[in-house]
C-alpha cells in the first residue's frame, strides 16, 4: 500500500538543530519522495523550517477526516505504522461497505453483483430453493422430525 494512499495532507515543522529533528527529516524524505508524490499527486505536502531549537511537529490528515498529530519522540517506524493502521481502517471500511451492499437481508446470503459477473442474475430456481429453505426453518421442531 502506498504511503500516501488515503492521505490528504502532510505538514512537517522542524527546527534543524533540535535533537529529534532527524526523525522528522526522515519522515519528510520518505513521504515527499517522487514515488510517493506520483502515487498521490493530490496530497498537499508542506515543510516548514522553524529557526532555532524548536521541537519537530508532524501532522497527517486523511481522506476520512482523521487527523494525526505525531508525538515528537516517535521513531520513523512508529509513524509509518500509525499511518498504515489508519489507512487499513479506511480500506477495511470501504470493503465492508461494499460487502454490505451485496447482502440480501431477506435471504441472508450474498448475491453476486451484476458488475462482478456481467449481467447474470440469480435464477428463479435458486430463489425458490432459498425461499423453501427459509420456509422450512420456520416450521415447528415436531414437523421437521416427521419428514
Tab-separated table of C-alpha atoms in Angstrom:
chain	number	residue	atom	x	y	z
A	1	UNK	CA	0.000	0.000	0.000
A	2	UNK	CA	1.237	3.433	-0.897
A	3	UNK	CA	2.361	5.615	1.993
A	4	UNK	CA	0.151	8.434	0.740
A	5	UNK	CA	-2.939	6.322	-0.014
A	6	UNK	CA	-5.935	7.992	1.695
A	7	UNK	CA	-3.654	10.844	2.883
A	8	UNK	CA	-4.989	14.310	2.139
A	9	UNK	CA	-2.305	16.475	3.769
A	10	UNK	CA	1.140	16.164	5.367
A	11	UNK	CA	2.717	19.025	7.272
A	12	UNK	CA	6.158	18.935	8.902
A	13	UNK	CA	7.630	21.733	11.018
A	14	UNK	CA	11.116	21.376	12.382
A	15	UNK	CA	14.000	23.259	13.882
A	16	UNK	CA	17.121	21.881	12.192
A	17	UNK	CA	19.162	21.991	15.406
A	18	UNK	CA	16.709	20.090	17.605
A	19	UNK	CA	17.929	16.553	18.548
A	20	UNK	CA	14.634	14.944	17.445
A	21	UNK	CA	14.613	16.623	14.028
A	22	UNK	CA	16.313	13.607	12.470
A	23	UNK	CA	13.080	11.574	12.546
A	24	UNK	CA	11.046	14.455	11.124
A	25	UNK	CA	13.554	14.874	8.280
A	26	UNK	CA	13.477	11.122	7.564
A	27	UNK	CA	9.673	11.211	7.611
A	28	UNK	CA	9.655	14.120	5.157
A	29	UNK	CA	12.155	12.423	2.862
A	30	UNK	CA	10.029	9.264	2.804
A	31	UNK	CA	6.627	10.903	2.338
A	32	UNK	CA	7.748	13.606	-0.103
A	33	UNK	CA	9.728	11.247	-2.320
A	34	UNK	CA	8.994	11.389	-6.064
A	35	UNK	CA	7.486	7.887	-5.935
A	36	UNK	CA	5.093	8.791	-3.098
A	37	UNK	CA	4.079	12.021	-4.843
A	38	UNK	CA	3.467	10.073	-8.034
A	39	UNK	CA	1.131	7.668	-6.211
A	40	UNK	CA	-0.997	10.504	-4.773
A	41	UNK	CA	-0.451	13.793	-6.596
A	42	UNK	CA	-3.483	15.366	-4.843
A	43	UNK	CA	-1.840	15.123	-1.412
A	44	UNK	CA	-0.805	18.512	-0.049
A	45	UNK	CA	2.773	18.394	1.296
A	46	UNK	CA	4.198	21.204	3.404
A	47	UNK	CA	7.624	21.564	5.035
A	48	UNK	CA	8.308	24.488	7.320
A	49	UNK	CA	11.732	25.120	8.803
A	50	UNK	CA	11.496	26.915	12.139
A	51	UNK	CA	14.522	28.893	13.332
A	52	UNK	CA	16.328	27.807	16.458
A	53	UNK	CA	15.881	24.721	18.531
A	54	UNK	CA	12.095	24.189	18.157
A	55	UNK	CA	10.873	20.591	18.531
A	56	UNK	CA	9.562	18.910	15.384
A	57	UNK	CA	5.861	18.740	14.613
A	58	UNK	CA	4.317	16.241	12.195
A	59	UNK	CA	0.674	16.425	11.124
A	60	UNK	CA	-1.114	13.976	8.804
A	61	UNK	CA	-4.732	14.418	7.609
A	62	UNK	CA	-6.590	11.528	5.981
A	63	UNK	CA	-9.426	11.490	3.456
A	64	UNK	CA	-11.909	10.185	6.055
A	65	UNK	CA	-11.376	13.223	8.308
A	66	UNK	CA	-8.953	11.602	10.777
A	67	UNK	CA	-6.144	13.929	11.803
A	68	UNK	CA	-2.942	12.610	13.342
A	69	UNK	CA	-0.563	14.780	15.349
A	70	UNK	CA	2.593	12.717	15.778
A	71	UNK	CA	4.466	12.977	19.097
A	72	UNK	CA	7.988	14.319	18.632
A	73	UNK	CA	9.570	11.281	20.326
A	74	UNK	CA	8.191	8.748	17.792
A	75	UNK	CA	10.565	6.846	15.534
A	76	UNK	CA	10.032	6.750	11.775
A	77	UNK	CA	8.840	3.134	12.074
A	78	UNK	CA	6.221	4.095	14.667
A	79	UNK	CA	4.952	6.936	12.492
A	80	UNK	CA	4.674	4.734	9.403
A	81	UNK	CA	2.936	2.002	11.446
A	82	UNK	CA	0.369	4.514	12.717
A	83	UNK	CA	-0.235	5.891	9.211
A	84	UNK	CA	-0.678	2.379	7.825
A	85	UNK	CA	-3.085	1.483	10.646
A	86	UNK	CA	-5.355	4.400	9.706
A	87	UNK	CA	-5.037	3.505	6.009
A	88	UNK	CA	-6.066	-0.093	6.718
A	89	UNK	CA	-9.086	1.063	8.742
A	90	UNK	CA	-10.180	3.286	5.826
A	91	UNK	CA	-9.602	0.440	3.374
A	92	UNK	CA	-11.490	-2.009	5.618
A	93	UNK	CA	-14.419	0.407	5.947
A	94	UNK	CA	-14.645	0.608	2.147
A	95	UNK	CA	-14.546	-3.193	1.829
A	96	UNK	CA	-17.249	-3.772	4.453
A	97	UNK	CA	-19.418	-1.072	2.860
A	98	UNK	CA	-19.120	-2.889	-0.462
A	99	UNK	CA	-19.962	-6.226	1.170
A	100	UNK	CA	-22.973	-4.750	2.977
A	101	UNK	CA	-24.286	-3.509	-0.352
A	102	UNK	CA	-24.291	-7.064	-1.750
A	103	UNK	CA	-26.000	-8.832	1.170
A	104	UNK	CA	-29.687	-9.603	0.750
A	105	UNK	CA	-31.236	-9.250	4.221
A	106	UNK	CA	-34.301	-11.373	3.359
A	107	UNK	CA	-32.341	-14.421	2.257
A	108	UNK	CA	-29.320	-13.863	4.475
A	109	UNK	CA	-26.947	-14.848	1.672
A	110	UNK	CA	-24.550	-12.936	-0.504
A	111	UNK	CA	-25.743	-12.494	-4.038
A	112	UNK	CA	-23.349	-11.827	-6.895
A	113	UNK	CA	-23.387	-8.255	-8.056
A	114	UNK	CA	-24.160	-7.728	-11.742
A	115	UNK	CA	-20.848	-5.899	-12.144
A	116	UNK	CA	-18.888	-8.850	-10.773
A	117	UNK	CA	-20.496	-11.441	-13.065
A	118	UNK	CA	-21.562	-9.484	-16.099
A	119	UNK	CA	-25.352	-9.118	-16.146
A	120	UNK	CA	-26.073	-12.540	-14.645
A	121	UNK	CA	-28.895	-12.517	-12.099
A	122	UNK	CA	-29.856	-15.314	-9.650
A	123	UNK	CA	-32.089	-17.868	-11.351
A	124	UNK	CA	-35.731	-18.414	-10.403
A	125	UNK	CA	-34.900	-21.973	-9.269
A	126	UNK	CA	-32.222	-20.679	-6.894
A	127	UNK	CA	-34.642	-18.118	-5.463
A	128	UNK	CA	-37.339	-20.832	-4.959
A	129	UNK	CA	-34.800	-23.093	-3.236
A	130	UNK	CA	-33.763	-20.326	-0.855
A	131	UNK	CA	-37.415	-19.474	-0.122
A	132	UNK	CA	-38.202	-23.145	0.582
A	133	UNK	CA	-35.227	-23.429	2.934
A	134	UNK	CA	-36.368	-20.298	4.741
A	135	UNK	CA	-39.938	-21.622	4.995
A	136	UNK	CA	-38.625	-24.966	6.309
A	137	UNK	CA	-36.709	-23.149	9.066
A	138	UNK	CA	-39.961	-21.584	10.296
A	139	UNK	CA	-41.753	-24.958	10.819
A	140	UNK	CA	-42.011	-26.204	14.409
A	141	UNK	CA	-39.468	-28.801	15.521
A	142	UNK	CA	-42.156	-31.571	15.647
A	143	UNK	CA	-42.981	-31.078	11.944
A	144	UNK	CA	-39.321	-31.363	10.986
A	145	UNK	CA	-38.977	-34.764	12.729
A	146	UNK	CA	-41.915	-36.246	10.776
A	147	UNK	CA	-40.041	-35.845	7.487
